[in-house]
Short mmCIF file of C-alpha atoms in Angstrom, two decimals:
data_model
loop_
_atom_site.label_atom_id
_atom_site.label_comp_id
_atom_site.label_asym_id
_atom_site.label_seq_id
_atom_site.Cartn_x
_atom_site.Cartn_y
_atom_site.Cartn_z
CA MET A 1 52.57 107.84 -5.21
CA THR A 2 55.33 110.26 -7.43
CA LEU A 3 54.74 110.24 -10.52
CA GLU A 4 57.27 111.72 -12.44
CA SER A 5 54.52 113.70 -14.70
CA PRO A 6 51.69 113.38 -14.79
CA PRO A 7 49.69 111.44 -16.80
CA ILE A 8 49.30 112.63 -20.46
CA VAL A 9 46.52 112.53 -21.59
CA THR A 10 44.67 112.54 -25.59
CA THR A 11 41.47 112.52 -26.68
CA SER A 12 42.31 109.81 -29.36
CA GLY A 13 42.96 106.90 -26.85
CA LEU A 14 46.70 107.84 -25.66
CA CYS A 15 47.90 108.22 -21.72
CA ARG A 16 51.39 108.61 -21.01
CA LEU A 17 53.26 108.12 -17.45
CA GLN A 18 56.57 109.15 -16.80
CA LEU A 19 57.53 107.29 -13.02
CA ARG A 20 59.83 105.14 -11.42
CA ALA A 21 58.77 101.83 -11.45
CA GLU A 22 59.49 101.53 -7.56
CA PRO A 23 57.18 98.69 -5.64
CA ALA A 24 55.48 100.90 -3.79
CA GLN A 25 53.99 102.92 -6.37
CA PHE A 26 52.84 99.60 -8.20
CA GLY A 27 49.42 99.73 -6.52
CA ALA A 28 48.69 102.95 -8.19
CA VAL A 29 49.28 102.62 -11.04
CA ARG A 30 47.43 98.89 -11.54
CA ARG A 31 44.47 102.18 -9.98
CA ILE A 32 45.55 104.28 -13.70
CA VAL A 33 46.14 101.17 -15.40
CA SER A 34 41.90 99.79 -14.58
CA ALA A 35 40.66 103.68 -14.41
CA TYR A 36 41.58 104.53 -18.72
CA LEU A 37 40.63 100.77 -19.70
CA ARG A 38 36.66 101.39 -17.55
CA LEU A 39 36.77 104.32 -19.24
CA TRP A 40 37.93 103.10 -23.12
CA GLY A 41 35.42 100.94 -22.06
CA ARG A 42 37.56 97.91 -22.06
CA THR A 43 36.96 96.23 -18.97
CA GLY A 44 37.40 93.22 -19.77
CA LEU A 45 41.15 93.41 -19.93
CA ILE A 46 42.04 95.28 -16.94
CA ASP A 47 42.71 91.90 -15.54
CA SER A 48 45.54 90.59 -18.26
CA ALA A 49 46.94 94.86 -18.64
CA VAL A 50 47.31 95.41 -14.62
CA VAL A 51 48.89 91.64 -15.13
CA CYS A 52 51.72 92.78 -17.60
CA VAL A 53 52.29 96.89 -16.94
CA THR A 54 53.42 95.37 -13.22
CA GLU A 55 55.75 92.26 -13.62
CA ILE A 56 57.11 94.42 -16.85
CA LEU A 57 57.68 97.47 -13.85
CA ALA A 58 58.83 94.98 -12.06
CA ASN A 59 61.51 93.69 -14.53
CA VAL A 60 62.90 97.16 -14.43
CA HIS A 61 63.52 97.62 -10.61
CA ARG A 62 64.89 95.07 -10.81
CA HIS A 63 67.39 95.29 -13.89
CA VAL A 64 67.58 98.89 -15.12
CA ASN A 65 69.25 101.17 -12.33
CA PRO A 66 67.85 104.54 -12.48
CA SER A 67 64.57 102.88 -13.08
CA GLU A 68 62.58 105.83 -14.34
CA CYS A 69 60.31 104.37 -17.56
CA GLU A 70 57.50 105.99 -19.20
CA LEU A 71 54.00 104.25 -19.14
CA VAL A 72 51.88 103.85 -22.59
CA LEU A 73 48.86 102.88 -22.67
CA GLU A 74 47.13 103.05 -26.55
CA ASN A 75 43.31 102.33 -27.21
CA MET A 76 43.05 101.04 -30.35
CA PRO A 77 40.49 99.54 -33.17
CA GLU A 78 42.57 95.22 -31.91
CA GLY A 79 42.58 95.78 -28.72
CA VAL A 80 44.62 97.89 -25.58
CA ARG A 81 48.83 97.99 -25.87
CA ALA A 82 50.64 98.93 -23.45
CA ALA A 83 54.39 99.51 -23.63
CA VAL A 84 57.40 100.63 -20.56
CA ARG A 85 60.03 102.19 -21.53
CA ASP A 86 63.57 102.30 -19.69
CA GLN A 87 67.52 103.10 -21.03
CA SER A 88 68.45 99.53 -20.83
CA SER A 89 69.22 97.76 -23.99
CA VAL A 90 69.09 94.35 -21.79
CA LEU A 91 66.43 92.26 -23.35
CA PRO A 92 63.82 90.85 -20.88
CA VAL A 93 64.56 86.90 -20.81
CA VAL A 94 61.68 84.19 -20.76
CA VAL A 95 62.70 81.54 -17.90
CA GLU A 96 60.06 78.48 -18.58
CA GLY A 97 60.37 75.66 -15.96
CA GLU A 98 63.34 76.33 -13.89
CA ASN A 99 63.02 77.69 -10.65
CA TRP A 100 59.64 77.95 -9.68
CA LEU A 101 60.01 78.37 -6.44
CA GLY A 102 62.99 81.16 -6.54
CA GLU A 103 61.52 84.63 -5.55
CA SER A 104 61.92 85.78 -8.88
CA GLY A 105 62.19 84.93 -13.24
CA ARG A 106 58.60 84.04 -13.53
CA GLY A 107 57.72 87.89 -14.90
CA MET A 108 57.94 87.12 -18.36
CA PHE A 109 57.44 83.73 -18.73
CA ILE A 110 53.66 85.36 -16.85
CA VAL A 111 53.41 88.71 -19.66
CA ALA A 112 54.10 85.93 -22.07
CA ASN A 113 51.15 83.74 -21.44
CA THR A 114 49.17 86.89 -20.16
CA ALA A 115 48.97 88.58 -23.58
CA ASP A 116 47.93 88.04 -27.34
CA LEU A 117 51.01 89.28 -28.46
CA TRP A 118 53.96 91.25 -27.00
CA GLY A 119 57.42 91.80 -27.68
CA THR A 120 60.22 94.15 -27.76
CA SER A 121 62.01 97.67 -29.66
CA PRO A 122 65.18 99.24 -29.84
CA VAL A 123 64.60 102.58 -28.75
CA GLU A 124 66.32 105.43 -31.04
CA GLY A 125 69.51 106.99 -28.06
CA GLY A 126 69.17 103.64 -26.26
CA GLY A 127 67.10 101.89 -24.24
CA LYS A 128 63.95 100.01 -25.47
CA GLN A 129 60.25 99.55 -24.53
CA VAL A 130 58.71 96.33 -24.08
CA TRP A 131 54.91 96.26 -24.59
CA VAL A 132 52.32 93.99 -24.34
CA LEU A 133 48.77 93.54 -27.08
CA LEU A 134 45.11 93.33 -24.95
CA ARG A 135 43.00 91.32 -27.54
CA GLU A 136 38.86 90.77 -25.98
CA GLY A 137 37.93 87.74 -26.59
CA ALA A 138 40.63 86.54 -27.83
#
């Protein structure tokens, strides 16, 4: 796996990864996300977190060129927040009930139905951040 830089971890429960959203790296990213959630004692959120992060990264891979992005994981009192920042200002779209047999188009529907909260935020200087909040027992 080739990350743009090694993970930056702080004692406050924050992890930052600079990476290219390439499918060949998704397995390694899932392992990193899983490891941090285990470290933070949030094992009940691992499955949801890896699904959401993978789907958001897949959107970056398909729709953003170049596909460099930043993944930020935050261990917060109310849950775990995962956010992916990229250089495109085009917002993701949730497609409901259309073309379920197609090869694409379901990613944000999966995110919206897996995360407790999700949204997008514009980034100063251009681009956006797509984020999810996952809560245990929600």
